[in-house]
Short mmCIF file of C-alpha atoms and ligand atoms in Angstrom, two decimals:
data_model
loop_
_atom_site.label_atom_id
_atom_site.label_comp_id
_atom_site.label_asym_id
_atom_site.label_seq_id
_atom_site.Cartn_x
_atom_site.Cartn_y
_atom_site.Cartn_z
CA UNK O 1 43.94 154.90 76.40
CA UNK O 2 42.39 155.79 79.92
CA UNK O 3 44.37 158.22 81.48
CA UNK O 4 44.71 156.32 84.74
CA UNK O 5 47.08 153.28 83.23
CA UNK O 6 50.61 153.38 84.76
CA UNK O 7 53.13 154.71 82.44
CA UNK O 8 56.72 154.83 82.74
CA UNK O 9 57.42 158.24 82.12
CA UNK O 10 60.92 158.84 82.35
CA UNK O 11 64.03 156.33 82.13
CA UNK O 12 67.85 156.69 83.09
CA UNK O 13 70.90 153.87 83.58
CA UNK O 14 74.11 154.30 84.92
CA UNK O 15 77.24 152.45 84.27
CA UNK O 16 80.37 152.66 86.38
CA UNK O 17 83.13 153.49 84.39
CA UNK O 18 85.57 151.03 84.78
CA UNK O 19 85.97 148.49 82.24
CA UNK O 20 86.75 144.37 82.86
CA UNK O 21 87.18 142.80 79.58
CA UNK O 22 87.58 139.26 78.60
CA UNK O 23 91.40 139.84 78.09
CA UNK O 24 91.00 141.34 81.56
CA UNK O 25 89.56 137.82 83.15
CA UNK O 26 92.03 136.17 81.31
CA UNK O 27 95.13 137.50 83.42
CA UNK O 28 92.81 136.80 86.91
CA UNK O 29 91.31 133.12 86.21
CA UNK O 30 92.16 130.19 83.40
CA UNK O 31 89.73 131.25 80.55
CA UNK O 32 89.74 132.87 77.39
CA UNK O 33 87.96 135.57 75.63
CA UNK O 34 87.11 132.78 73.21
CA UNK O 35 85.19 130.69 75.68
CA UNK O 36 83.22 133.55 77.38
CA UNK O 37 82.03 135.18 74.05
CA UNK O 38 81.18 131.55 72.62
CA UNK O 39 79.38 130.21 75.89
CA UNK O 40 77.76 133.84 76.66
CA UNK O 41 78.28 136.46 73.85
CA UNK O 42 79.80 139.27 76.70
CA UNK O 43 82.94 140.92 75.59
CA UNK O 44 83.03 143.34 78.93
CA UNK O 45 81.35 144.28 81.91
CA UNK O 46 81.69 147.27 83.92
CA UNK O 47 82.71 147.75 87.84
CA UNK O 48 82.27 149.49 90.13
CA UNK O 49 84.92 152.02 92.32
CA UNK O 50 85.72 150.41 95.82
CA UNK O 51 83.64 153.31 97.36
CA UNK O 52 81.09 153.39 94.99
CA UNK O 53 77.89 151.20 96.09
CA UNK O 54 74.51 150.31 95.39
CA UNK O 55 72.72 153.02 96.06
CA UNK O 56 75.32 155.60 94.57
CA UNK O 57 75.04 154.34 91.41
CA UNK O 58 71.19 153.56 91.77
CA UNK O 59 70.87 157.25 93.24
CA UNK O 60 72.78 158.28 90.04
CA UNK O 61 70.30 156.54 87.74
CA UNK O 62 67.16 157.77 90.09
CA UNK O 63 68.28 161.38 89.40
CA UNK O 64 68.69 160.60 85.42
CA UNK O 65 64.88 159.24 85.68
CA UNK O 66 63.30 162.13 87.14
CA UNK O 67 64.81 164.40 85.00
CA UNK O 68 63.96 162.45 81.70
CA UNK O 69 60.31 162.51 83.50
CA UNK O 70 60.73 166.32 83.20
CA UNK O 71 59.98 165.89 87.20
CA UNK O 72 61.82 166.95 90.06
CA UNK O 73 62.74 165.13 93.30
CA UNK O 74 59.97 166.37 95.35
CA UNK O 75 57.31 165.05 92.97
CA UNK O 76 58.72 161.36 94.10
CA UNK O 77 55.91 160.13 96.73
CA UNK O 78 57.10 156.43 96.75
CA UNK O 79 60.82 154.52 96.28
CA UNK O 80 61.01 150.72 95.38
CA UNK O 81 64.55 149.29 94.90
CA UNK O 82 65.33 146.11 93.52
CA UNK O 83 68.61 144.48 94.36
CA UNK O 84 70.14 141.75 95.44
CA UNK O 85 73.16 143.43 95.82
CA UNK O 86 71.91 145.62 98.91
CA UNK O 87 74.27 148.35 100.81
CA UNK O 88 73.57 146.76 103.97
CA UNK O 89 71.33 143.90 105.36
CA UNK O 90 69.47 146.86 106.25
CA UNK O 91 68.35 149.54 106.47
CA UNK O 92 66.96 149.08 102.93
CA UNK O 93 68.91 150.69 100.00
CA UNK O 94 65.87 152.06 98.97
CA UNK O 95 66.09 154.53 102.15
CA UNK O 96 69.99 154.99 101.37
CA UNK O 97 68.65 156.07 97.99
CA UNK O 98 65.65 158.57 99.13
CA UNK O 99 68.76 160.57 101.30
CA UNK O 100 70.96 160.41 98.68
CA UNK O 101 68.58 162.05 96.01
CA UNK O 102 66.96 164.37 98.63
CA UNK O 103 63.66 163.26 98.64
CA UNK O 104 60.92 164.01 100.56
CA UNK O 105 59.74 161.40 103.81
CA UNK O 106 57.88 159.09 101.43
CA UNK O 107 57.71 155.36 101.61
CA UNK O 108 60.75 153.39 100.44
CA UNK O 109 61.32 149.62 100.54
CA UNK O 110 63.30 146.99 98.82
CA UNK O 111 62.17 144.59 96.44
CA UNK O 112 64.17 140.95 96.43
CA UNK O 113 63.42 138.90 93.28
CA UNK O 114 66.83 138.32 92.21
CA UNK O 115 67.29 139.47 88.33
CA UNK O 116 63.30 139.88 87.71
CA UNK O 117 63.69 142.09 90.58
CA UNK O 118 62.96 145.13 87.46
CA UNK O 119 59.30 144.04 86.40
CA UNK O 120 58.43 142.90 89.70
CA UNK O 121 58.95 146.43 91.23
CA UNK O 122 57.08 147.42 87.96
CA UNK O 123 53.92 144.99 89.07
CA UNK O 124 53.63 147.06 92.40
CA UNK O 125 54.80 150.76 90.67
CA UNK O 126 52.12 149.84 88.54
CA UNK O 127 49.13 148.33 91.22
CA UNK O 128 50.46 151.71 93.25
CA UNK O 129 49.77 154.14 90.64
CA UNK O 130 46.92 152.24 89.28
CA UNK O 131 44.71 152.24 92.66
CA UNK O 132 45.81 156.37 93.07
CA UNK O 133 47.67 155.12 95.93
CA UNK O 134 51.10 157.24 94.82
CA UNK O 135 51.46 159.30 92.00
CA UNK O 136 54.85 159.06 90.82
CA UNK O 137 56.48 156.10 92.25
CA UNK O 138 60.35 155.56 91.52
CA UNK O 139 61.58 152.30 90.60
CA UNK O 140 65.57 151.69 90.78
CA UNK O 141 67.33 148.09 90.14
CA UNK O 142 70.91 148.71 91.36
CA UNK O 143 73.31 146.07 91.62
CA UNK O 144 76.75 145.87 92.69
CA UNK O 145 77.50 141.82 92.00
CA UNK O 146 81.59 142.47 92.29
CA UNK O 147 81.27 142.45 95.74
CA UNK O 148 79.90 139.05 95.69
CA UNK O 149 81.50 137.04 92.80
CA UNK O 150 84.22 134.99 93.50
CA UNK O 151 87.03 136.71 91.18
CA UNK O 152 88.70 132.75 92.16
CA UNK O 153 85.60 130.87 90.19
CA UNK O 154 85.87 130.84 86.54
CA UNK O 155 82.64 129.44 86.20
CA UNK O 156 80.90 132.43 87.64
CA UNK O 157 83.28 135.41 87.45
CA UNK O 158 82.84 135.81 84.08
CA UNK O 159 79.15 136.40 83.81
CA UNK O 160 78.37 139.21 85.80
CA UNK O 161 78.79 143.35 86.00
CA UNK O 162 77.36 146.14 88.21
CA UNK O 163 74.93 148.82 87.10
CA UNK O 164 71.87 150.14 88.00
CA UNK O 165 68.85 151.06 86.27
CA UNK O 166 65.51 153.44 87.19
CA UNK O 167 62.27 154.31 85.59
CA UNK O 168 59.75 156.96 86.94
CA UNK O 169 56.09 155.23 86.64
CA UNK O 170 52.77 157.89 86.83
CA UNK O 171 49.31 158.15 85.37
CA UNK O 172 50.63 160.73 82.90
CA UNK O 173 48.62 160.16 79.39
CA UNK O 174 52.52 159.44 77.70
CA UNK O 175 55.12 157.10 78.35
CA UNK O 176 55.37 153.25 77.95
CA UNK O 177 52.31 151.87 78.93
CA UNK O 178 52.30 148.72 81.21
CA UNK O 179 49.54 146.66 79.25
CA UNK O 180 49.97 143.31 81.45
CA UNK O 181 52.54 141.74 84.04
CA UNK O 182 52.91 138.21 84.69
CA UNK O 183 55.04 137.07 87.43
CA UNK O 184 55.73 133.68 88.81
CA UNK O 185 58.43 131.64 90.72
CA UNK O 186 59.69 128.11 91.70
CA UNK O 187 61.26 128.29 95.50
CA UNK O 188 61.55 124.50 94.96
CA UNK O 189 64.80 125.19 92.90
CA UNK O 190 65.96 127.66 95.25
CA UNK O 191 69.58 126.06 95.62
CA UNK O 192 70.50 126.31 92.25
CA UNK O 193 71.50 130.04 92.87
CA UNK O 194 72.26 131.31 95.43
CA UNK O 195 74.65 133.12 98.36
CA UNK O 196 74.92 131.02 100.90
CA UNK O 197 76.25 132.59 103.72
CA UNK O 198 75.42 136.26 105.66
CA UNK O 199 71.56 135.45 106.38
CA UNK O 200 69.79 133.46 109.47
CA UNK O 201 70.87 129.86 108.12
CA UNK O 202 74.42 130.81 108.10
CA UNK O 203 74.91 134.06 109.57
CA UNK O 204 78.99 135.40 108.94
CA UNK O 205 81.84 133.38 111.09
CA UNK O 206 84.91 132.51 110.72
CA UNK O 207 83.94 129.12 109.23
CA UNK O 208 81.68 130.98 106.71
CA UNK O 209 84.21 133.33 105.46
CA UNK O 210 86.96 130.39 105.07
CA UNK O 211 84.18 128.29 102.79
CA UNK O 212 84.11 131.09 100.73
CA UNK O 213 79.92 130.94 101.54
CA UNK O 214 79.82 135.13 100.82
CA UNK O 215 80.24 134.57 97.31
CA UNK O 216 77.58 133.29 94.44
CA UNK O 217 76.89 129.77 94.14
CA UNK O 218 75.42 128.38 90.86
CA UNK O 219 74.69 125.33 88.86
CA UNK O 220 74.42 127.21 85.61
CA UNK O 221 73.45 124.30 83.62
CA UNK O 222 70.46 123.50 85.00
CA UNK O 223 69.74 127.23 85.78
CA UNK O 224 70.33 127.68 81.55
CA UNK O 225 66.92 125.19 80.82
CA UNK O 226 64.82 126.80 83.58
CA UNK O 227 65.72 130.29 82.06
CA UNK O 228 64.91 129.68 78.29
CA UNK O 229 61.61 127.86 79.89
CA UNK O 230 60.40 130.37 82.43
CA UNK O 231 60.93 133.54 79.72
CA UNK O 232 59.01 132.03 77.19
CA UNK O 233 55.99 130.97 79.68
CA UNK O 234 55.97 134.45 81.05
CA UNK O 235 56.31 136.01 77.54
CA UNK O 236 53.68 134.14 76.29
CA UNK O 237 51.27 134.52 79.56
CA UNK O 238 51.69 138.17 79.05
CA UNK O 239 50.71 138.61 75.74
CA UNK O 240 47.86 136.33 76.91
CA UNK O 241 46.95 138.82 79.54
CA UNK O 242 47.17 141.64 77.12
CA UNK O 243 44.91 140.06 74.51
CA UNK O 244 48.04 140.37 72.10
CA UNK O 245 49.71 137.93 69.56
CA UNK O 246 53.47 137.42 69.07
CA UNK O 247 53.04 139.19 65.83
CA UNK O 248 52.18 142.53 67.78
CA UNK O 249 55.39 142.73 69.46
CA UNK O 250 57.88 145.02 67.79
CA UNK O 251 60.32 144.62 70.43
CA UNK O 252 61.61 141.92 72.75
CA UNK O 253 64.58 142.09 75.37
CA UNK O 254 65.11 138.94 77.75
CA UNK O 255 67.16 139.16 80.51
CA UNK O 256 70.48 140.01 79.76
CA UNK O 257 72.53 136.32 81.06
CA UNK O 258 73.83 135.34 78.42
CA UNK O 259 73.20 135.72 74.23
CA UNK O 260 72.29 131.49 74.00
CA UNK O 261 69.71 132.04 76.58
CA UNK O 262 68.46 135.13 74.42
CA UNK O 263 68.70 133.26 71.07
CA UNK O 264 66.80 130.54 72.77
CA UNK O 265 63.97 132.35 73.53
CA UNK O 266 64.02 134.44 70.27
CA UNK O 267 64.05 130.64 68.48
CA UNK O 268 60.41 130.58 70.24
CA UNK O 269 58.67 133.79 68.78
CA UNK O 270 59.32 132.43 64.92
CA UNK O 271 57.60 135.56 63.69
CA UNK O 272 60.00 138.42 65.26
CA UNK O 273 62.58 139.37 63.07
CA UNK O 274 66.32 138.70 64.85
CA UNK O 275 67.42 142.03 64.94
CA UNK O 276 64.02 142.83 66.96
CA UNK O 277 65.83 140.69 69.92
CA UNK O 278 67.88 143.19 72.04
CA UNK O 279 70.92 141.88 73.23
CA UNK O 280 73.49 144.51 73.18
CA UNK O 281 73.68 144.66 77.32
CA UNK O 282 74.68 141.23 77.85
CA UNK O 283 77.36 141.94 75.81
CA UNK O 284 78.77 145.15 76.99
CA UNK O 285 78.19 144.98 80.62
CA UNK O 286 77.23 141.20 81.23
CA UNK O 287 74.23 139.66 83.63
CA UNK O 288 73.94 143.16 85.99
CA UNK O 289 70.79 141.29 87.41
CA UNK O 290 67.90 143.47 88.20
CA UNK O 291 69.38 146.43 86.41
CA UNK O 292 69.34 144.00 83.33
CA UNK O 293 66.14 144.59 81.40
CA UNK O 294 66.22 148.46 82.58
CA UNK O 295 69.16 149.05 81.12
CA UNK O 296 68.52 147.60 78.05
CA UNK O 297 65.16 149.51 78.10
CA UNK O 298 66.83 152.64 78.80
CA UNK O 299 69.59 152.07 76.11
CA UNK O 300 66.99 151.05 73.58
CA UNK O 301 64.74 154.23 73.70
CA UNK O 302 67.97 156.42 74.00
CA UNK O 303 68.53 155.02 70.85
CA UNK O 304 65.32 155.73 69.56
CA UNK O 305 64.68 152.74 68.31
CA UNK O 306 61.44 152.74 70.01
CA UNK O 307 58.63 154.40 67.94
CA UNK O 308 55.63 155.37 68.98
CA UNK O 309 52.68 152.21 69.01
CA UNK O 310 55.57 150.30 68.83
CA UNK O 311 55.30 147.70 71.53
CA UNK O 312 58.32 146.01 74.11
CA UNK O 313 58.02 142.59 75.53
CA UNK O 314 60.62 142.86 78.72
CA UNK O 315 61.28 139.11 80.76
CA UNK O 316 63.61 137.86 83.00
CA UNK O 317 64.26 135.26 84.88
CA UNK O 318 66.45 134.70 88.58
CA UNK O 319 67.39 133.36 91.60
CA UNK O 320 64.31 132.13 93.60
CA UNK O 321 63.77 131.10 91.27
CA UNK O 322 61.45 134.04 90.08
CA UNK O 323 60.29 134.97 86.58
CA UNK O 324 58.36 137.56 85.00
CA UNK O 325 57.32 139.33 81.85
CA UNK O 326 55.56 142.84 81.04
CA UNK O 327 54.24 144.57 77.92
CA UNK O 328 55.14 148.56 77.33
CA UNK O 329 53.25 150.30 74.70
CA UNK O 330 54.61 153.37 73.56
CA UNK O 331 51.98 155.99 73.80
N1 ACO Y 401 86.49 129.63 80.99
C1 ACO Y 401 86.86 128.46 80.45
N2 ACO Y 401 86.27 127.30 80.75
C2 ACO Y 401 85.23 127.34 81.60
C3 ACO Y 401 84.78 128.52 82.18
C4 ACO Y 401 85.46 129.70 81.86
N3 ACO Y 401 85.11 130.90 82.35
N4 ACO Y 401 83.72 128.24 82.98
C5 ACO Y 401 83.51 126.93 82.90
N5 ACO Y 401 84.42 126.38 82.06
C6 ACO Y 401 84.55 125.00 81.68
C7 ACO Y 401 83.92 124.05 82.65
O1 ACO Y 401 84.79 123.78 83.72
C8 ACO Y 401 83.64 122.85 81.79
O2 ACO Y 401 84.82 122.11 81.69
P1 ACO Y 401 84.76 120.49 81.74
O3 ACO Y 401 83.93 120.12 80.56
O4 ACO Y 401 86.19 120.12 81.65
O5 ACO Y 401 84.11 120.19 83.05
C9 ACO Y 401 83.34 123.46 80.42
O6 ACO Y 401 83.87 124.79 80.46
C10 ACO Y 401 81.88 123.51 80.08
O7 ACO Y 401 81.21 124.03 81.19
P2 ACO Y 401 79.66 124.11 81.21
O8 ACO Y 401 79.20 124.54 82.56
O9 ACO Y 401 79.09 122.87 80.62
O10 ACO Y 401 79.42 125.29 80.17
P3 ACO Y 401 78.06 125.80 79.62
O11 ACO Y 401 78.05 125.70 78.15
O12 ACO Y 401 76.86 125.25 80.37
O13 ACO Y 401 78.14 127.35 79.96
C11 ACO Y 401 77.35 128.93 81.54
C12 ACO Y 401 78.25 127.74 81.30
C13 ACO Y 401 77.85 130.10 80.69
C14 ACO Y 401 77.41 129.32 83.00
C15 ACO Y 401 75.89 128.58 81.14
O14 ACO Y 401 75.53 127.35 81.69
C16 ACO Y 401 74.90 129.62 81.56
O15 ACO Y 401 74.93 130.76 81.12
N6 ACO Y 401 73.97 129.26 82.46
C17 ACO Y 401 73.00 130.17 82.95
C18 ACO Y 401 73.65 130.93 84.03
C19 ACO Y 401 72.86 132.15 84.37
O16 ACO Y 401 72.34 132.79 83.50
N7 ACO Y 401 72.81 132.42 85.64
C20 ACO Y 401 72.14 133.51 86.12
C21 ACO Y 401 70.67 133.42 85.82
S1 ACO Y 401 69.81 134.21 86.98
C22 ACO Y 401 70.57 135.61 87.18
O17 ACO Y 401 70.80 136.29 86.19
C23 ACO Y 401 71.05 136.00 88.54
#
């Protein structure tokens, strides 16, 4: 293992503390626990405080990170946040994030790739550290998707939760090893998800805010086949990459949207036992979009489920549309 391969070296999550069940949802819109856990396997999802944003809650996972990298803030030479989900327009979250951590000056930009906003950001942690360009680059997916879901919609409010997610990647000879990325995306289907309103096509009015246009828009349907399809072709190009076969993977954990879009994609790697498939996010804390896979991550080493050689196959899949898929090798 050369000693220059990016590794992520430390991990931390952070989940606000209040809780929205099913029963919850079931006083606000016309559903029932029983559809949501059927049609998407989550039980509750977590929100966050009216004051509580973004980059508070990706600043509190930041600081977990760098502490789990046994680093301190001033090592940090580079921020990348992903979120869709950002404090403001801008200035970028990710410079929100460098005050509210006290970090040094160091370069700090946003990443937008919808929910495979995670392993993007880990494509350009990983070309950063690679090419000795930064040395211990922070990656943080922080979402807050309360303040955009339509708590009217049934067909949307269900699905999704806030929480935030950060990894520390570096050179360091132990971590999780990123063996291979492979990233892709479709901007032809770019209507099927979507907020509609607040940028240059429809900046805020009064018109805007009366369409309810600040608030997700989804066909979910169609967004369900694209999903299962994308993971698997980005799974399966990045074991490619790696020069690995399914039967190397010990671990896999698809973007937390919902358990039949898991299952669906754990149908396609025949050879990985069921309780190999991580889906214990979606669950708890529903589709928290780029925080997804780095929570689960987090959660799953915490665990210590993770042994060492033991290898994770992370995907996800988004608005954009934009997919993606990494191996981590624990070394
Ligand atoms: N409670 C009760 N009934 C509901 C609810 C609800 N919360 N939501 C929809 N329904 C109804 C519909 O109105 C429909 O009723 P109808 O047949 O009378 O018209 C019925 O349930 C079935 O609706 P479908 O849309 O066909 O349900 P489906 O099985 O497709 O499940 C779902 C919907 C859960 C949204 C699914 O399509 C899905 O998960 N799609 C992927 C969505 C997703 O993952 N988006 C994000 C990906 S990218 C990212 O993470 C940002």
């Amino acid at each position: 293992m050369g000693l220059n391969k990016a590794k992520i070296i430390g991990m931390g999550s952070y989940l606000p503390e209040k809780v929205l069940s099913n029963k919850d949802l079931e006083k606000i819109v016309e559903t029932t626990d029983e559809w949501i856990v059927t049609r998407t396997g989550m039980k509750e999802r977590r929100i966050a405080g009216k004051n509580e944003y973004t980059s508070d809650m990706g600043a509190k996972a930041a600081l977990k990170a760098i502490e789990d990298a046994k680093l301190s803030v001033g090592d940090i030479d580079c921020i990348l946040v992903a979120t869709l989900t950002p404090d403001y327009t801008f200035p970028s979250t990710a410079c929100l994030i460098q005050k509210k951590i006290g970090a040094g000056m160091v370069p700090a930009l946003d990443i937008q790739a919808a929910c495979s906003g995670y392993i993007y950001g880990l494509s350009i942690a990983k070309a950063f550290v690679e090419q000795n360009i930064y040395r211990n680059v922070l990656l943080v997916a922080s979402e807050k998707l309360s303040s955009i879901v339509n708590y009217k919609d049934r067909t949307t409010c269900v699905l999704f939760g806030d929480g935030a997610a950060a990894s520390v990647i570096s050179s360091s000879p132990s971590g999780f090893s990123i063996e291979s990325i492979s990233l892709g995306s479709d901007g032809f289907q770019a209507d099927l998800l979507q907020l509609p309103a607040g940028g240059s096509v429809h900046p805020a009015s009064f018109e805007t805010v009366a369409k309810e246009m600040h608030y997700i828009s989804m066909n979910g349907k169609e967004l369900f086949k694209h999903a299962v399809r994308r993971m698997e072709q980005a799974s399966k190009a990045c074991l490619e990459k790696a020069n690995m076969k399914e039967t190397d993977i010990s671990w896999l954990i698809p973007h937390q949207a919902n358990e039949r879009i898991i299952d669906a994609i754990a149908k396609r790697f025949q050879h990985l036992l069921k309780e190999k498939v991580y889906k214990e996010v979606v669950r708890k804390y529903g589709n928290t979009s780029a925080s997804s896979v780095g929570i689960a991550l987090d959660e799953l080493k915490k665990n210590q489920k993770i042994c060492l050689n033991e290898t994770v196959l992370l995907t996800a899949f988004g608005a954009g549309l934009t997919w993606g898929g990494t191996i981590l090798k624990s070394v």
